[in-house]
Coordinates of C-alpha atoms and ligand atoms in Angstrom, one line a residue:
X1 CA 18.5 -17.1 39.8
X2 CA 21.9 -17.2 38.2
X3 CA 24.9 -17.7 41.0
X4 CA 28.7 -16.9 40.5
X5 CA 29.9 -20.5 38.9
X6 CA 32.2 -21.7 42.0
X7 CA 29.0 -21.5 44.2
X8 CA 28.5 -24.9 43.2
X9 CA 32.6 -25.4 42.9
X10 CA 35.0 -27.8 44.4
X11 CA 39.0 -26.8 44.6
X12 CA 41.7 -29.3 45.1
X13 CA 44.7 -27.6 46.8
X14 CA 47.9 -29.3 45.3
X15 CA 51.4 -28.0 46.8
X16 CA 53.2 -29.5 43.8
X17 CA 56.4 -30.0 46.0
X18 CA 54.6 -33.4 47.2
X19 CA 52.2 -34.2 44.3
X20 CA 54.1 -35.7 41.4
X21 CA 57.7 -35.7 40.4
X22 CA 58.2 -36.0 36.6
X23 CA 61.7 -36.5 36.8
X24 CA 63.3 -38.3 39.4
X25 CA 64.6 -35.6 41.0
X26 CA 62.8 -36.1 44.5
X27 CA 61.0 -32.8 44.0
X28 CA 57.1 -32.5 42.3
X29 CA 56.8 -30.6 39.0
X30 CA 54.5 -29.3 36.9
X31 CA 54.9 -31.9 33.7
X32 CA 53.9 -34.2 37.5
X33 CA 50.6 -32.2 37.9
X34 CA 50.0 -32.6 34.2
X35 CA 51.0 -36.3 33.9
X36 CA 47.8 -36.9 37.1
X37 CA 45.0 -34.3 35.6
X38 CA 43.3 -37.1 34.4
X39 CA 42.8 -39.0 38.0
X40 CA 41.7 -34.9 39.0
X41 CA 39.2 -35.3 36.3
X42 CA 37.9 -38.1 37.7
X43 CA 37.4 -36.9 40.9
X44 CA 35.4 -34.8 39.2
X45 CA 36.4 -31.3 41.0
X46 CA 36.5 -27.8 39.1
X47 CA 39.6 -25.8 40.3
X48 CA 43.0 -26.3 41.0
X49 CA 44.3 -23.7 44.0
X50 CA 48.1 -25.0 43.2
X51 CA 50.8 -23.2 46.3
X52 CA 53.4 -21.2 44.8
X53 CA 55.9 -22.2 41.9
X54 CA 57.6 -19.1 41.5
X55 CA 61.4 -18.7 41.5
X56 CA 62.5 -19.1 45.2
X57 CA 65.4 -20.3 48.0
X58 CA 62.9 -22.3 49.1
X59 CA 63.3 -20.9 52.5
X60 CA 59.3 -21.7 53.3
X61 CA 58.7 -23.9 50.4
X62 CA 57.9 -20.9 47.9
X63 CA 56.0 -18.5 50.1
X64 CA 59.3 -16.3 50.1
X65 CA 59.0 -14.9 46.4
X66 CA 62.3 -13.6 44.6
X67 CA 60.8 -13.4 40.7
X68 CA 56.6 -13.4 40.6
X69 CA 56.3 -13.8 37.3
X70 CA 58.5 -17.2 36.4
X71 CA 58.8 -20.6 37.9
X72 CA 60.9 -22.7 39.7
X73 CA 63.5 -24.3 37.7
X74 CA 62.4 -27.0 40.0
X75 CA 58.9 -27.0 39.2
X76 CA 59.5 -26.3 35.8
X77 CA 59.1 -23.2 33.1
X78 CA 57.1 -21.3 32.0
X79 CA 56.5 -23.1 28.6
X80 CA 54.8 -25.8 31.8
X81 CA 52.8 -23.4 33.0
X82 CA 51.3 -22.4 29.7
X83 CA 51.0 -26.2 29.1
X84 CA 49.7 -27.3 32.6
X85 CA 46.1 -24.2 32.2
X86 CA 45.7 -25.4 28.6
X87 CA 45.8 -29.1 30.0
X88 CA 43.2 -28.1 32.7
X89 CA 40.8 -26.4 30.8
X90 CA 40.5 -28.7 28.2
X91 CA 39.8 -30.9 31.1
X92 CA 37.1 -28.0 32.4
X93 CA 39.3 -26.7 35.0
X94 CA 40.5 -24.0 36.2
X95 CA 43.8 -22.8 37.8
X96 CA 44.2 -20.1 40.8
X97 CA 47.5 -19.4 42.1
X98 CA 49.0 -18.8 45.6
X99 CA 49.6 -14.9 45.7
X100 CA 52.2 -14.3 48.7
X101 CA 52.6 -10.5 48.5
X102 CA 52.1 -9.9 51.9
X103 CA 56.1 -10.5 51.9
X104 CA 59.1 -11.5 49.3
X105 CA 61.2 -13.3 49.9
X106 CA 65.0 -11.3 50.6
X107 CA 66.3 -12.3 47.1
X108 CA 64.2 -10.1 44.5
X109 CA 65.7 -7.8 42.7
X110 CA 63.0 -5.1 44.8
X111 CA 64.5 -6.3 48.3
X112 CA 67.8 -6.6 47.6
X113 CA 68.1 -3.3 45.4
X114 CA 66.3 -1.6 48.7
X115 CA 69.2 -3.2 51.6
X116 CA 71.9 -1.3 49.0
X117 CA 71.0 1.9 50.0
X118 CA 68.5 4.5 51.6
X119 CA 68.3 6.0 48.5
X120 CA 67.4 2.7 46.8
X121 CA 63.7 3.9 44.7
X122 CA 62.8 0.3 45.9
X123 CA 63.6 1.2 49.8
X124 CA 59.9 2.2 50.8
X125 CA 58.6 -1.2 49.3
X126 CA 59.4 -3.0 53.0
X127 CA 59.5 -1.3 56.2
X128 CA 62.0 0.0 57.6
X129 CA 62.6 1.3 60.9
X130 CA 65.5 2.9 63.4
X131 CA 67.1 0.4 65.9
X132 CA 66.3 2.1 69.8
X133 CA 69.0 4.2 71.2
X134 CA 70.7 0.8 72.6
X135 CA 70.5 -0.4 69.3
X136 CA 67.9 -3.5 69.8
X137 CA 64.8 -3.8 67.3
X138 CA 61.8 -0.9 67.1
X139 CA 60.1 -3.2 69.2
X140 CA 59.9 -6.7 70.7
X141 CA 57.1 -8.2 68.3
X142 CA 57.8 -11.8 67.6
X143 CA 58.0 -13.6 64.1
X144 CA 55.4 -16.3 63.4
X145 CA 58.2 -18.8 62.6
X146 CA 60.6 -17.4 65.8
X147 CA 62.8 -14.9 67.3
X148 CA 61.9 -11.1 66.4
X149 CA 59.9 -9.6 64.3
X150 CA 63.1 -7.1 63.1
X151 CA 65.9 -8.6 61.2
X152 CA 69.0 -5.7 61.2
X153 CA 70.3 -4.7 58.0
X154 CA 74.4 -3.7 58.8
X155 CA 74.7 -2.0 55.3
X156 CA 72.2 0.4 56.2
X157 CA 71.9 0.9 59.8
X158 CA 68.5 -0.2 60.1
X159 CA 66.1 -3.2 61.5
X160 CA 63.5 -4.4 58.2
X161 CA 60.2 -6.2 59.2
X162 CA 59.5 -9.8 58.1
X163 CA 56.1 -11.7 60.4
X164 CA 57.6 -14.6 59.1
X165 CA 61.5 -15.6 58.5
X166 CA 63.9 -13.1 57.9
X167 CA 64.5 -14.0 54.3
X168 CA 60.4 -13.0 54.1
X169 CA 60.2 -9.7 54.4
X170 CA 56.9 -7.7 54.7
X171 CA 56.3 -5.8 51.8
X172 CA 55.0 -1.9 52.4
X173 CA 51.1 -1.4 51.2
X174 CA 51.5 2.1 52.3
X175 CA 53.8 3.0 49.3
X176 CA 51.0 3.5 46.6
X177 CA 53.9 2.0 43.8
X178 CA 53.3 -1.7 45.8
X179 CA 49.7 -2.6 44.7
X180 CA 50.4 -0.6 41.6
X181 CA 53.4 -3.3 40.8
X182 CA 51.2 -6.7 42.4
X183 CA 48.0 -5.6 40.7
X184 CA 50.2 -5.4 37.3
X185 CA 51.9 -8.6 37.4
X186 CA 48.4 -10.1 39.1
X187 CA 47.2 -8.9 35.1
X188 CA 49.9 -10.4 33.6
X189 CA 48.4 -13.6 34.8
X190 CA 44.8 -13.5 34.8
X191 CA 45.9 -12.4 30.9
X192 CA 47.6 -15.8 30.8
X193 CA 44.8 -17.8 31.6
X194 CA 44.5 -18.2 35.4
X195 CA 40.7 -18.3 36.6
X196 CA 42.1 -16.2 39.9
X197 CA 44.7 -16.3 43.5
X198 CA 44.6 -17.8 46.8
X199 CA 45.5 -14.9 48.7
X200 CA 48.4 -15.5 51.2
X201 CA 47.9 -14.0 54.7
X202 CA 46.0 -11.1 53.1
X203 CA 43.8 -9.9 55.8
X204 CA 48.1 -8.6 57.3
X205 CA 48.6 -6.0 54.1
X206 CA 46.5 -3.1 55.6
X207 CA 49.1 -3.3 58.7
X208 CA 49.3 -0.4 60.3
X209 CA 53.1 -1.1 61.8
X210 CA 53.5 2.5 63.7
X211 CA 50.4 1.7 65.8
X212 CA 50.8 -1.8 66.4
X213 CA 48.2 -3.3 63.7
X214 CA 49.3 -6.2 61.9
X215 CA 46.2 -8.2 61.3
X216 CA 42.6 -6.6 60.0
X217 CA 44.5 -3.0 59.3
X218 CA 42.3 0.1 58.7
X219 CA 43.6 0.1 55.2
X220 CA 42.8 -3.6 54.3
X221 CA 39.0 -3.4 52.9
X222 CA 39.8 -0.3 50.7
X223 CA 43.0 -1.9 49.2
X224 CA 41.0 -5.4 48.5
X225 CA 38.2 -3.8 46.8
X226 CA 41.1 -1.3 45.3
X227 CA 42.9 -4.7 44.3
X228 CA 39.3 -6.3 42.9
X229 CA 39.0 -2.7 41.0
X230 CA 42.3 -3.1 39.1
X231 CA 42.7 -6.9 38.3
X232 CA 40.1 -9.9 39.0
X233 CA 37.2 -7.8 39.3
X234 CA 36.2 -7.1 35.5
X235 CA 37.3 -11.2 34.8
X236 CA 35.0 -13.6 36.9
X237 CA 37.2 -15.0 38.7
X238 CA 37.2 -17.1 42.0
X239 CA 39.5 -15.1 44.3
X240 CA 39.7 -16.4 48.4
X241 CA 41.9 -15.1 50.9
X242 CA 43.6 -16.7 53.6
X243 CA 42.7 -14.5 56.7
X244 CA 43.6 -15.6 60.5
X245 CA 41.8 -13.0 62.0
X246 CA 38.8 -13.1 60.1
X247 CA 35.2 -13.4 62.2
X248 CA 31.9 -13.4 60.7
X249 CA 31.3 -9.7 60.5
X250 CA 35.0 -9.3 58.6
X251 CA 34.3 -11.8 56.5
X252 CA 30.7 -10.8 55.8
X253 CA 33.0 -7.9 54.0
X254 CA 35.6 -9.9 52.6
X255 CA 32.7 -12.2 50.9
X256 CA 30.1 -9.8 50.3
X257 CA 27.5 -10.6 47.7
X258 CA 27.9 -7.7 46.1
X259 CA 31.2 -8.9 45.0
X260 CA 33.2 -5.8 45.5
X261 CA 36.4 -7.7 47.3
X262 CA 36.8 -11.8 46.7
X263 CA 34.7 -14.4 46.5
X264 CA 35.3 -16.0 50.2
X265 CA 38.3 -16.5 52.3
X266 CA 39.9 -19.0 54.7
X267 CA 39.0 -18.2 58.0
X268 CA 40.3 -20.6 61.3
X269 CA 38.0 -20.4 63.6
X270 CA 37.1 -24.3 63.8
X271 CA 41.0 -25.0 63.9
X272 CA 42.5 -22.3 66.4
X273 CA 39.5 -23.9 69.0
X274 CA 42.2 -27.3 68.8
X275 CA 44.2 -25.1 70.4
X276 CA 45.8 -23.9 73.3
X277 CA 45.7 -19.4 73.9
X278 CA 48.9 -19.3 75.1
X279 CA 51.1 -21.7 73.5
X280 CA 48.9 -22.1 70.3
X281 CA 49.1 -25.5 68.4
X282 CA 52.3 -27.2 70.3
X283 CA 50.2 -27.3 73.2
X284 CA 47.1 -29.2 71.8
X285 CA 43.8 -28.8 73.1
X286 CA 41.4 -32.2 73.4
X287 CA 39.0 -32.6 71.0
X288 CA 35.4 -31.0 71.3
X289 CA 32.7 -31.8 69.6
X290 CA 30.0 -29.0 70.7
X291 CA 32.6 -26.6 70.2
X292 CA 33.5 -27.5 66.9
X293 CA 29.6 -27.7 65.5
X294 CA 28.7 -24.3 67.3
X295 CA 31.8 -22.8 65.0
X296 CA 30.4 -24.9 62.1
X297 CA 26.9 -23.1 62.6
X298 CA 27.7 -19.7 63.4
X299 CA 29.3 -19.3 60.6
X300 CA 26.7 -21.2 58.1
X301 CA 24.0 -19.2 59.2
X302 CA 25.7 -15.6 59.9
X303 CA 26.7 -15.5 56.1
X304 CA 23.8 -17.3 54.4
X305 CA 23.1 -14.8 51.5
X306 CA 25.4 -12.1 53.7
X307 CA 28.6 -14.0 52.2
X308 CA 30.2 -17.2 51.1
X309 CA 32.0 -19.7 53.2
X310 CA 35.1 -21.9 52.2
X311 CA 34.5 -25.3 53.9
X312 CA 37.9 -27.2 55.1
X313 CA 39.4 -29.8 56.9
X314 CA 42.8 -29.7 55.5
X315 CA 45.3 -28.0 53.8
X316 CA 49.4 -27.4 53.3
X317 CA 49.5 -25.9 56.7
X318 CA 47.3 -27.6 58.7
X319 CA 47.6 -31.8 60.3
X320 CA 45.4 -34.7 57.7
X321 CA 41.5 -34.7 58.6
X322 CA 41.7 -38.5 59.5
X323 CA 44.4 -38.3 62.0
X324 CA 43.5 -35.3 62.9
X325 CA 39.4 -35.6 63.9
X326 CA 38.6 -38.9 63.1
X327 CA 40.7 -42.4 63.8
X328 CA 43.9 -43.2 61.1
X329 CA 44.2 -47.1 62.5
X330 CA 40.6 -49.6 62.6
X331 CA 38.0 -46.6 61.4
X332 CA 40.4 -44.4 59.1
X333 CA 38.4 -45.3 55.7
X334 CA 35.1 -45.0 57.2
X335 CA 35.8 -42.0 59.1
X336 CA 37.5 -40.1 56.7
X337 CA 34.3 -40.4 55.2
X338 CA 32.5 -39.3 57.7
X339 CA 34.4 -36.1 57.5
X340 CA 34.2 -35.5 54.1
X341 CA 29.9 -35.6 54.4
X342 CA 30.2 -34.0 57.4
X343 CA 32.0 -31.3 55.7
X344 CA 30.5 -30.7 52.3
X345 CA 26.7 -31.3 52.7
X346 CA 27.2 -27.8 53.6
X347 CA 26.7 -24.3 52.4
X348 CA 30.2 -23.0 51.0
X349 CA 33.0 -23.8 48.7
X350 CA 34.7 -27.1 49.8
X351 CA 38.4 -27.6 49.2
X352 CA 40.0 -31.1 49.2
X353 CA 43.5 -31.2 50.0
X354 CA 45.6 -33.8 47.4
X355 CA 45.7 -37.1 49.5
X356 CA 42.6 -36.0 51.7
X357 CA 40.4 -37.6 48.6
X358 CA 43.0 -41.3 49.8
X359 CA 42.6 -41.2 53.8
X360 CA 46.0 -40.2 53.9
X361 CA 47.1 -40.2 57.6
X362 CA 49.6 -37.5 59.3
X363 CA 53.5 -38.8 60.1
X364 CA 55.3 -39.5 62.4
X365 CA 58.9 -39.2 62.3
X366 CA 61.1 -39.6 65.7
X367 CA 63.7 -37.3 64.4
X368 CA 63.0 -33.4 64.9
X369 CA 65.7 -33.5 61.4
X370 CA 63.1 -35.5 59.9
X371 CA 61.4 -32.7 60.0
X372 CA 61.9 -29.6 56.8
X373 CA 59.3 -27.3 58.1
X374 CA 61.0 -23.8 59.1
X375 CA 58.1 -23.5 61.5
X376 CA 58.4 -26.9 63.0
X377 CA 62.2 -27.1 62.6
X378 CA 62.8 -23.3 64.7
X379 CA 60.5 -23.3 66.6
X380 CA 61.1 -26.5 68.3
X381 CA 64.7 -25.3 68.6
X382 CA 63.1 -22.3 70.4
X383 CA 60.7 -23.4 72.8
X384 CA 62.8 -26.4 73.8
X385 CA 65.8 -23.9 74.4
X386 CA 63.3 -21.9 76.3
X387 CA 62.1 -25.2 78.6
X388 CA 60.0 -26.5 77.1
X389 CA 60.1 -30.5 77.0
X390 CA 61.4 -32.1 74.3
X391 CA 59.4 -34.9 74.0
X392 CA 56.0 -33.1 74.5
X393 CA 57.5 -31.0 71.6
X394 CA 57.5 -34.0 69.4
X395 CA 53.7 -34.9 70.5
X396 CA 52.8 -32.2 69.5
X397 CA 55.1 -32.3 65.5
X398 CA 53.2 -35.3 65.8
X399 CA 49.8 -34.1 66.1
X400 CA 50.2 -30.6 64.4
X401 CA 53.4 -29.9 62.4
X402 CA 52.4 -28.6 58.5
X403 CA 55.2 -31.7 57.3
X404 CA 52.0 -34.2 58.0
X405 CA 50.1 -32.7 55.0
X406 CA 53.5 -32.1 53.1
X407 CA 54.7 -36.1 53.3
X408 CA 54.9 -36.8 49.0
X409 CA 51.8 -38.1 47.5
X410 CA 50.9 -41.9 47.3
X411 CA 50.5 -42.7 43.8
X412 CA 50.6 -47.0 44.4
X413 CA 52.1 -49.0 46.4
X414 CA 55.8 -48.8 44.0
X415 CA 59.0 -47.4 45.7
X416 CA 58.2 -44.0 47.1
X417 CA 54.3 -44.3 46.8
X418 CA 54.8 -43.8 42.9
X419 CA 55.8 -39.9 43.3
X420 CA 59.2 -40.8 42.6
X421 CA 61.9 -43.0 41.4
X422 CA 64.4 -41.3 44.2
X423 CA 64.3 -40.0 47.5
X424 CA 62.0 -37.4 48.0
X425 CA 62.6 -33.9 49.3
X426 CA 60.8 -35.7 52.5
X427 CA 60.3 -38.4 53.5
X428 CA 57.6 -40.2 52.3
X429 CA 54.7 -41.5 55.0
X430 CA 55.1 -45.5 56.1
X431 CA 51.5 -46.1 55.6
X432 CA 51.9 -45.8 52.1
X433 CA 51.2 -49.2 50.9
X434 CA 48.6 -49.4 52.5
X435 CA 47.1 -46.1 51.6
X436 CA 47.6 -45.4 47.9
X437 CA 45.5 -43.9 44.6
X438 CA 45.5 -47.3 42.9
X439 CA 43.9 -49.1 46.0
X440 CA 41.4 -46.6 45.8
X441 CA 40.6 -46.6 42.6
X442 CA 40.1 -50.3 42.7
X443 CA 37.8 -50.1 45.4
X444 CA 34.3 -49.1 44.6
X445 CA 34.0 -48.3 48.7
X446 CA 37.4 -46.1 49.1
X447 CA 37.3 -42.7 49.9
X448 CA 37.8 -41.7 46.8
X449 CA 35.1 -42.5 45.8
X450 CA 33.0 -40.9 48.3
X451 CA 34.7 -37.8 47.3
X452 CA 33.7 -38.5 43.6
X453 CA 30.4 -39.0 45.1
X454 CA 29.6 -35.8 46.9
X455 CA 31.0 -33.5 44.2
X456 CA 28.7 -35.2 41.6
X457 CA 25.9 -34.2 44.9
X458 CA 26.9 -31.1 45.4
X459 CA 26.3 -30.6 41.3
X460 CA 22.5 -32.2 41.3
X461 CA 21.0 -31.3 44.6
X462 CA 20.4 -26.9 44.9
X463 CA 19.3 -27.6 48.4
X464 CA 23.3 -27.8 49.0
X465 CA 24.1 -25.8 47.7
X466 CA 21.8 -22.6 48.6
X467 CA 19.7 -24.1 51.3
X468 CA 18.9 -23.3 54.7
X469 CA 20.8 -24.7 57.5
X470 CA 19.6 -26.4 60.7
X471 CA 21.7 -27.7 63.4
X472 CA 20.5 -30.2 65.4
X473 CA 21.6 -32.1 68.5
X474 CA 23.8 -29.0 69.4
X475 CA 24.8 -30.8 73.1
X476 CA 25.5 -33.9 71.5
X477 CA 29.1 -34.6 72.6
X478 CA 29.5 -37.6 69.3
X479 CA 27.4 -36.8 66.6
X480 CA 27.3 -34.0 64.2
X481 CA 23.6 -33.7 62.1
X482 CA 21.8 -30.6 60.7
X483 CA 19.4 -29.8 58.2
X484 CA 19.7 -28.5 54.8
X485 CA 16.7 -27.2 53.6
X486 CA 14.7 -25.5 50.9
X487 CA 11.1 -25.2 48.6
X488 CA 12.0 -28.9 47.4
X489 CA 14.0 -30.6 49.5
X490 CA 15.2 -31.5 53.4
X491 CA 17.8 -33.1 54.1
X492 CA 19.0 -35.0 57.3
X493 CA 23.1 -34.4 57.3
X494 CA 24.1 -37.5 60.5
X495 CA 27.6 -38.2 61.7
X496 CA 29.0 -40.0 64.1
X497 CA 32.5 -38.6 65.3
X498 CA 33.1 -41.0 67.7
X499 CA 34.5 -45.1 68.4
X500 CA 31.5 -45.9 69.4
X501 CA 28.0 -46.7 68.7
X502 CA 25.9 -44.2 70.0
X503 CA 22.2 -43.7 70.3
X504 CA 20.4 -40.5 68.9
X505 CA 16.8 -39.0 69.0
X506 CA 16.0 -36.6 66.0
X507 CA 13.1 -34.5 65.9
X508 CA 9.2 -36.2 66.0
X509 CA 9.0 -34.4 62.6
X510 CA 11.7 -36.6 60.9
X511 CA 10.5 -39.8 61.9
X512 CA 8.9 -42.3 59.3
X513 CA 8.9 -40.6 56.2
X514 CA 10.5 -42.7 53.7
X515 CA 12.7 -40.4 51.8
X516 CA 15.9 -41.4 49.8
X517 CA 19.6 -41.9 51.0
X518 CA 21.8 -39.7 48.8
X519 CA 25.1 -41.1 50.6
X520 CA 26.2 -43.1 53.9
X521 CA 29.3 -44.7 54.5
X522 CA 27.5 -48.2 55.9
X523 CA 24.2 -48.7 55.8
X524 CA 21.7 -46.8 53.0
X525 CA 19.1 -45.6 55.7
X526 CA 15.7 -43.9 53.9
X527 CA 14.2 -43.6 57.1
X528 CA 14.1 -43.4 60.5
X529 CA 12.9 -44.4 63.8
X530 CA 12.6 -43.3 67.5
X531 CA 15.8 -45.3 68.6
X532 CA 17.9 -44.7 65.8
X533 CA 21.9 -45.9 66.3
X534 CA 24.6 -45.5 64.6
X535 CA 28.0 -47.3 64.4
X536 CA 31.7 -46.2 65.2
X537 CA 31.7 -42.9 63.0
X538 CA 28.7 -43.7 60.5
X539 CA 27.6 -41.0 58.7
X540 CA 24.3 -40.9 55.6
X541 CA 22.4 -38.3 54.3
X542 CA 18.3 -38.8 53.6
X543 CA 16.4 -36.5 51.6
X544 CA 13.4 -35.9 51.7
X545 CA 10.9 -34.0 49.1
X546 CA 9.2 -31.1 51.0
X547 CA 5.5 -32.1 49.3
X548 CA 3.9 -28.9 49.0
X549 CA 1.9 -27.1 51.8
Ligands
TEU601 O1 50.4 -19.3 56.2 C1 49.9 -18.2 57.5 C2 50.1 -18.2 58.4 O2 50.0 -17.6 59.4 C3 50.7 -20.1 58.7 O3 51.6 -20.1 58.6 C4 50.2 -20.1 60.4 O4 51.7 -19.1 60.7 C5 51.0 -21.6 60.9 O5 50.5 -22.4 60.1 C6 50.0 -21.5 62.4 O6 51.1 -21.8 63.4 C7 50.4 -18.6 55.3 C8 51.3 -20.1 54.5 O7 50.0 -20.9 54.0 C9 52.6 -20.7 54.5 O8 53.1 -21.4 54.3 C10 53.4 -19.8 55.0 O9 53.9 -20.2 55.7 C11 53.0 -18.0 55.5 O10 51.8 -17.8 54.9 C12 53.8 -17.6 54.8 O11 53.9 -17.0 53.8
CA602 CA1 61.3 -32.8 39.6

């Protein structure tokens, strides 16, 4: 059976302001990315997801777009984008862009016109409401970035909705002119050679504000099906929707094999189980592997044959995996490889976030002023003002701030990690001298070559792409072990998430059988006996060819 090309593809996310600075202004840029395409080709990735590079006042680092069809000068020009698309294509790499259409920037011409007058032809591109009788906002809803979700606009005496910063007014998808304009823009980018889109908070474009519905709104799937038909549906594209509200039932609708919506979604259940129900990421919960495995197993089994998973530990909004789930100290390399093996042998399309393939870690700035992320800075101020302890908030920031992922990429041990020759927009993580691409490329046992091998394995073993998933040892608190099975092969994936040696009892059916070791971060195990002891953060994969019944 033929399957979509992205079933065995691996995607690499680039956060352009932190990837590579070609002109030494401290800001990453498109020519910098082009200069690193051979590195990405060596890693073996198939697709680059490029976080926004469009014109923007950069209130939310480009997720506040003021021109969807021109490039921010700090990143380069449209000609640079055309060069990137062409240079990537030569290396067999596709480019997908970040589509941010739940909201625009308040400096987009649409909003500049809309706020000038109620008669503006663009007034209804946004969501306006009258103040309450006492002049207060239409509701007491909060923005993700602190403060009210409503901003009062003096000239026309109404409030506008913004679920994120007040410089990110929500677009009104109830107005047919909005999808019409968005679809036309998407088609022009597809005509320009992009291979699809990552869709920012796409679960919010079905909102029904007056009924208080913001995510998974009643019109969401109709709108995605209309977008599919009007744009990428005819183009064999990869589309991945960011959907914080998605559960498995929703995900089946988004990613159903008949292809009338998206290829897949980013759901965040495995992330949110680490957050406090009331305080979110600012009150992290202790790591619980049993819970994590249950979530992975649920998504693997419930979407098998009925949808398609994305697989990720990291992105530009999340802390670095090796700090969050592994060990950034003594076992940094081994635990980073363990995490890669645990994730990449599951069913779905894996996403590697820039620097994850090096085992880059979280950063610990002492001063809140060293952090640039609007969410981090605003929530620090708001929560401290509300009486939360500043040192507890800094500890939560060290664990979960989005800036953990946004410090510049480590290319080598020269000043500014080879990212730039001048002070970068966000300080470089001081550990760049020990952790960088040059060091990894010189070490056959590095994290980089583990990821390279995992990408090759995915292309060489259909059981990884389409095999059944079976969780083993569901109650084991330190070991994540699972099977992948199809008619021809059985794979055992066995990973120790702890810094201790642990013993495991695997099913009898797996013992004393000679297999071959597909990948390991320690010894090359090819057979198992009853008394299997895993070293700290050990991970291995054994493959048995299923002898015909
Ligand atoms: O993120 C959506 C989003 O909700 C996250 O920022 C989330 O709220 C937060 O990390 C959890 O506390 C997308 C983009 O990925 C993010 O970078 C943007 O800031 C946001 O949308 C607005 O465009
Ligand atoms: Ca630059």
